[in-house]
Amino acid sequence: MDTQAFQHLLAQLSELSGKQKSLLVAALHEPPRRNDLEGAVPDLQRCPHCGAPSAQLASWGWSRGLRRYRCRACGRTCNGLTATPLAHLRKADCWRSYADALIRDLTVRQAARHCGISKNTAFLWRHRFLQAVAEHRDEHENGIVEADETFFLESFKGQRHLPRAARRRGGVGATRGTGKDQIPVMMVRDREGHTADFKLTQLDAAHVQDALQPLIDRESVLCTDGAAVYAAFARRCGITHRVVHAKPGQRVREGAFHIQNVNAYHSRLKNWMARFHGVATKYLVNYLGWRRMLERYRDAIRPAYCLQEAVGRAMQHVIGT
Ligand SMILES: [Zn+2]
């Protein structure tokens, strides 16, 4: 509260009745109202407005159950949710239970019932909660690195105007494999479990290189099924490339060089996605991120970690891969 408003408040105190005065005194002695969000939302490392380091953030009371700060550098106030995907969502007291719904892989309808919110809210929250999660992938892989692609049927689910005739939900595409209605997702995983996946506009040398070049250490050994796009990338970047021929259902190992970890990941991903009966292509990256989050923590996952991921500030120390 600024000085002027405070003076105004002080001036009004003389108008209070005796009963009101004692209520006010009691309220002043109560600890600040907070919900269980405080503690779940990690501390700010810098001002979300101007980027000033956290030392510049002075305590500035409480808002919506969270500690509020004022930045000495830019003068603006913020809390742990400012400029995050959760910033303007309501019903913060239900967020923890919503995070729990994500951990339990609940559908929108089940999540709505689980949290006592409407179906529309559950749908909106799903994609707000997953917005930052979708961005959180490992950025560096080394050693033996496996890469392979899988495909998801293009879907305009939920869109009012379909650019083509409707398909039965989760149905079969007109073309198989690399047809126009198949969206390629490239999965890259090293033996320490670092995982990155990419929804590609097209499975061609340019897109593959854009994704892999900043990710894979030059000293790595890249294992793939030998598709030309990977060979071209490895050649151009001078990375050792081992071609392993493993068709689905066939277990071919050449010692340590195989792509069974990415293939196993693909099948866990597909099995898990089946419960959503085909996901809209525009939300596909959110589901990929959701799956990565579940795999990142495995059994250790908790609603608090999920909330930290949702505000884009996952705590590194809890991530065991
Ligand atoms: Zn600032």
XYZ file of C-alpha atoms and ligand atoms in Angstrom:
322
model
C 0.000 0.000 0.000
C 1.424 3.389 -0.904
C 1.905 6.166 1.668
C -1.099 8.171 0.545
C -3.478 5.222 0.762
C -2.072 4.360 4.183
C -2.668 7.934 5.453
C -6.227 7.657 4.162
C -6.691 4.371 6.012
C -5.312 5.854 9.235
C -7.715 8.778 8.936
C -10.647 6.368 8.680
C -9.758 4.481 11.857
C -11.542 7.063 14.042
C -14.819 6.046 12.368
C -14.589 2.448 13.617
C -16.944 1.163 16.312
C -15.508 -0.513 19.425
C -16.396 -3.944 18.035
C -14.740 -3.142 14.696
C -11.608 -1.912 16.488
C -11.212 -5.159 18.395
C -11.753 -7.173 15.173
C -9.083 -5.056 13.504
C -6.611 -5.618 16.342
C -7.248 -9.384 16.179
C -6.731 -9.374 12.393
C -3.460 -7.472 12.755
C -2.139 -10.103 15.142
C -3.030 -13.012 12.865
C -0.248 -14.396 10.706
C -0.609 -13.383 7.061
C -3.225 -15.420 5.229
C -1.517 -17.977 3.073
C -2.474 -21.152 1.346
C -0.307 -24.124 0.564
C 0.980 -22.484 -2.606
C 3.665 -20.665 -0.678
C 6.437 -23.208 -0.399
C 5.295 -25.045 -3.526
C 6.155 -22.144 -5.809
C 9.938 -21.739 -5.894
C 11.606 -18.436 -5.059
C 12.141 -15.862 -7.743
C 15.706 -15.721 -8.957
C 15.225 -12.363 -10.649
C 12.638 -9.680 -11.177
C 10.182 -11.013 -13.813
C 9.744 -7.474 -15.174
C 13.270 -6.142 -15.558
C 15.482 -9.147 -14.811
C 17.196 -7.525 -11.808
C 18.756 -10.123 -9.433
C 16.628 -11.331 -6.514
C 18.657 -9.185 -4.060
C 16.740 -6.233 -5.533
C 13.378 -7.732 -4.540
C 12.080 -6.339 -1.242
C 9.191 -7.988 0.617
C 5.979 -6.171 -0.144
C 3.241 -7.969 1.799
C 1.106 -10.809 0.506
C -1.248 -11.377 -2.374
C -3.345 -14.461 -3.203
C -1.510 -16.514 -0.605
C 1.901 -15.664 -2.000
C 4.600 -13.353 -0.773
C 4.719 -10.193 -2.807
C 7.854 -8.282 -3.722
C 8.724 -4.844 -4.987
C 11.731 -4.465 -7.244
C 14.106 -1.704 -6.203
C 15.372 -1.452 -9.770
C 12.109 -1.012 -11.676
C 9.653 -0.236 -8.877
C 7.140 -2.850 -10.006
C 5.628 -5.522 -7.787
C 5.564 -9.247 -8.452
C 5.020 -12.624 -6.849
C 6.262 -16.107 -7.667
C 3.655 -16.508 -10.401
C 4.187 -13.229 -12.230
C 4.835 -13.789 -15.944
C 4.276 -17.555 -15.646
C 1.508 -19.550 -17.365
C -0.336 -19.769 -14.017
C -0.293 -16.011 -13.366
C -3.962 -15.231 -13.934
C -5.616 -18.546 -13.181
C -8.228 -18.545 -10.451
C -8.999 -21.021 -7.666
C -5.386 -21.431 -6.604
C -6.564 -23.638 -3.733
C -7.399 -26.331 -6.331
C -4.055 -26.232 -8.158
C -2.349 -28.791 -6.003
C -5.163 -31.219 -6.588
C -4.982 -30.428 -10.308
C -1.261 -31.190 -10.295
C -2.195 -34.477 -8.649
C -4.650 -35.117 -11.514
C -1.816 -34.655 -14.016
C 0.362 -37.093 -12.097
C -2.448 -39.648 -12.155
C -2.923 -39.196 -15.931
C -6.569 -38.242 -15.452
C -8.651 -37.283 -18.467
C -10.252 -33.826 -18.541
C -13.549 -35.221 -17.285
C -11.903 -37.166 -14.448
C -9.705 -34.203 -13.505
C -12.770 -31.943 -13.303
C -14.406 -34.355 -10.877
C -11.154 -34.837 -8.917
C -10.762 -31.075 -8.336
C -14.394 -29.944 -8.202
C -14.002 -27.678 -11.212
C -15.858 -27.504 -14.525
C -14.788 -29.502 -17.562
C -13.910 -26.287 -19.396
C -11.686 -25.168 -16.529
C -10.017 -28.574 -16.387
C -9.258 -28.315 -20.109
C -7.948 -24.742 -19.836
C -5.795 -25.694 -16.834
C -4.358 -28.754 -18.564
C -2.806 -26.638 -21.261
C -1.772 -23.786 -18.939
C -0.102 -26.241 -16.586
C 1.675 -27.901 -19.506
C 2.812 -24.744 -21.306
C 6.139 -24.431 -19.473
C 6.424 -28.213 -19.113
C 6.399 -28.497 -22.920
C 9.488 -26.284 -23.047
C 11.420 -28.293 -20.472
C 13.591 -30.802 -22.275
C 17.211 -31.736 -21.799
C 19.508 -29.451 -23.753
C 22.675 -31.475 -23.811
C 23.257 -35.114 -24.626
C 26.498 -37.030 -24.888
C 28.065 -40.484 -24.939
C 25.915 -42.952 -26.820
C 22.940 -41.023 -28.143
C 19.953 -42.799 -29.662
C 17.635 -41.054 -32.090
C 14.543 -42.303 -33.838
C 11.252 -40.912 -35.001
C 7.653 -41.888 -34.511
C 4.491 -40.494 -36.039
C 1.226 -39.142 -34.731
C -1.866 -38.868 -36.826
C -2.653 -35.250 -37.571
C -5.751 -34.190 -35.635
C -7.921 -31.118 -35.660
C -9.830 -32.346 -32.609
C -11.787 -29.567 -30.955
C -11.514 -27.276 -33.949
C -14.828 -26.022 -35.269
C -13.884 -25.860 -38.924
C -12.035 -28.889 -40.174
C -9.677 -28.364 -43.079
C -10.721 -31.841 -44.301
C -13.514 -34.352 -43.795
C -13.731 -35.644 -40.238
C -12.129 -38.942 -39.361
C -13.477 -41.212 -36.686
C -11.708 -40.292 -33.522
C -8.252 -41.731 -33.128
C -8.820 -43.297 -36.551
C -6.542 -44.534 -39.263
C -4.934 -42.097 -41.682
C -5.253 -42.264 -45.422
C -1.531 -42.850 -45.770
C 0.831 -44.881 -43.653
C 4.189 -43.975 -42.195
C 5.347 -40.704 -43.613
C 2.124 -39.545 -45.250
C 1.021 -35.936 -45.175
C -1.338 -36.563 -42.264
C 1.406 -38.063 -40.085
C 3.210 -35.678 -37.749
C 6.831 -36.708 -37.125
C 8.191 -36.639 -33.582
C 11.904 -37.234 -33.213
C 13.083 -38.667 -29.914
C 16.673 -38.356 -28.720
C 17.966 -40.012 -25.572
C 21.406 -40.696 -24.185
C 22.405 -43.417 -21.750
C 22.201 -41.122 -18.753
C 18.508 -40.755 -19.581
C 18.692 -37.189 -20.890
C 15.670 -36.934 -23.120
C 14.569 -34.489 -25.777
C 11.825 -34.830 -28.321
C 10.883 -32.625 -31.211
C 7.656 -32.283 -33.101
C 9.021 -31.622 -36.572
C 7.280 -29.736 -39.329
C 8.954 -32.136 -41.700
C 11.308 -35.052 -41.304
C 14.055 -33.690 -43.535
C 17.763 -32.982 -43.160
C 17.296 -29.279 -42.366
C 14.780 -29.788 -39.542
C 16.699 -32.713 -38.081
C 19.907 -30.711 -38.060
C 18.250 -27.672 -36.428
C 17.091 -29.891 -33.590
C 20.176 -32.070 -33.152
C 23.084 -29.711 -33.685
C 22.707 -27.690 -30.462
C 21.756 -30.833 -28.514
C 24.339 -33.507 -29.240
C 27.933 -33.307 -28.108
C 30.452 -33.585 -30.948
C 32.196 -36.501 -29.240
C 29.001 -38.545 -29.080
C 28.200 -41.698 -30.991
C 24.834 -41.294 -32.660
C 22.828 -44.513 -33.043
C 19.929 -44.558 -35.512
C 18.201 -46.967 -37.878
C 20.248 -45.427 -40.658
C 17.652 -43.108 -42.161
C 19.330 -40.708 -44.601
C 18.397 -37.630 -42.549
C 20.509 -38.822 -39.613
C 23.417 -39.873 -41.807
C 23.417 -36.425 -43.439
C 23.400 -34.696 -40.060
C 26.223 -36.861 -38.657
C 28.353 -36.311 -41.746
C 27.847 -32.567 -41.747
C 28.613 -32.184 -38.043
C 31.416 -34.737 -37.901
C 29.657 -36.954 -35.377
C 30.255 -40.721 -35.355
C 27.174 -42.508 -36.634
C 26.344 -46.145 -35.907
C 23.569 -47.654 -37.957
C 21.588 -50.306 -36.132
C 18.981 -52.317 -37.942
C 16.175 -52.940 -35.551
C 12.740 -53.412 -36.995
C 9.810 -53.384 -34.559
C 9.697 -56.595 -32.585
C 13.216 -57.535 -33.610
C 15.946 -57.401 -30.998
C 19.217 -56.657 -32.685
C 22.074 -55.465 -30.551
C 25.507 -54.607 -31.691
C 27.024 -54.430 -28.261
C 26.226 -51.072 -26.701
C 24.982 -49.672 -29.984
C 21.236 -49.965 -30.280
C 18.171 -47.757 -30.209
C 16.103 -49.793 -27.798
C 15.828 -47.011 -25.234
C 14.168 -44.593 -27.658
C 12.017 -47.365 -29.058
C 10.901 -48.362 -25.576
C 10.184 -44.699 -24.829
C 8.079 -44.472 -27.993
C 5.980 -47.413 -26.981
C 5.460 -46.099 -23.419
C 4.479 -42.748 -24.932
C 2.015 -44.296 -27.393
C 0.448 -46.557 -24.774
C 0.041 -43.629 -22.411
C -1.387 -41.347 -25.124
C -4.018 -43.938 -26.065
C -6.134 -42.889 -23.063
C -6.690 -39.476 -24.646
C -8.206 -40.986 -27.836
C -6.174 -38.907 -30.262
C -4.801 -35.508 -29.264
C -5.161 -32.303 -31.245
C -1.960 -31.691 -33.185
C -1.722 -28.148 -31.868
C -1.486 -29.564 -28.329
C 0.835 -32.450 -29.184
C 3.911 -30.730 -27.721
C 2.057 -30.325 -24.418
C 1.436 -34.064 -24.221
C 5.050 -34.788 -25.143
C 6.142 -32.478 -22.316
C 3.675 -34.076 -19.904
C 5.114 -37.516 -20.677
C 8.702 -36.213 -20.299
C 7.786 -34.764 -16.900
C 6.360 -38.103 -15.735
C 9.495 -39.895 -16.934
C 11.812 -37.289 -15.397
C 10.600 -37.907 -11.860
C 9.057 -41.356 -12.181
C 7.832 -42.587 -8.780
C 9.298 -39.541 -7.015
C 6.849 -37.157 -8.694
C 4.762 -34.994 -6.331
C 2.165 -32.257 -6.930
C 4.702 -29.679 -5.676
C 7.211 -30.696 -8.374
C 4.473 -30.527 -10.954
C 3.611 -26.960 -9.845
C 7.279 -25.981 -10.062
C 7.390 -27.363 -13.581
C 4.187 -25.510 -14.451
C 5.701 -22.158 -13.485
C 8.866 -23.041 -15.414
C 11.157 -23.286 -12.381
C 11.769 -26.957 -11.816
C 14.195 -27.518 -8.979
C 17.287 -29.197 -10.373
C 18.154 -31.148 -7.240
C 15.022 -33.266 -7.338
C 15.599 -34.349 -10.905
C 17.260 -37.709 -10.844
C 17.843 -39.302 -14.225
Zn 12.437 -5.077 -11.695
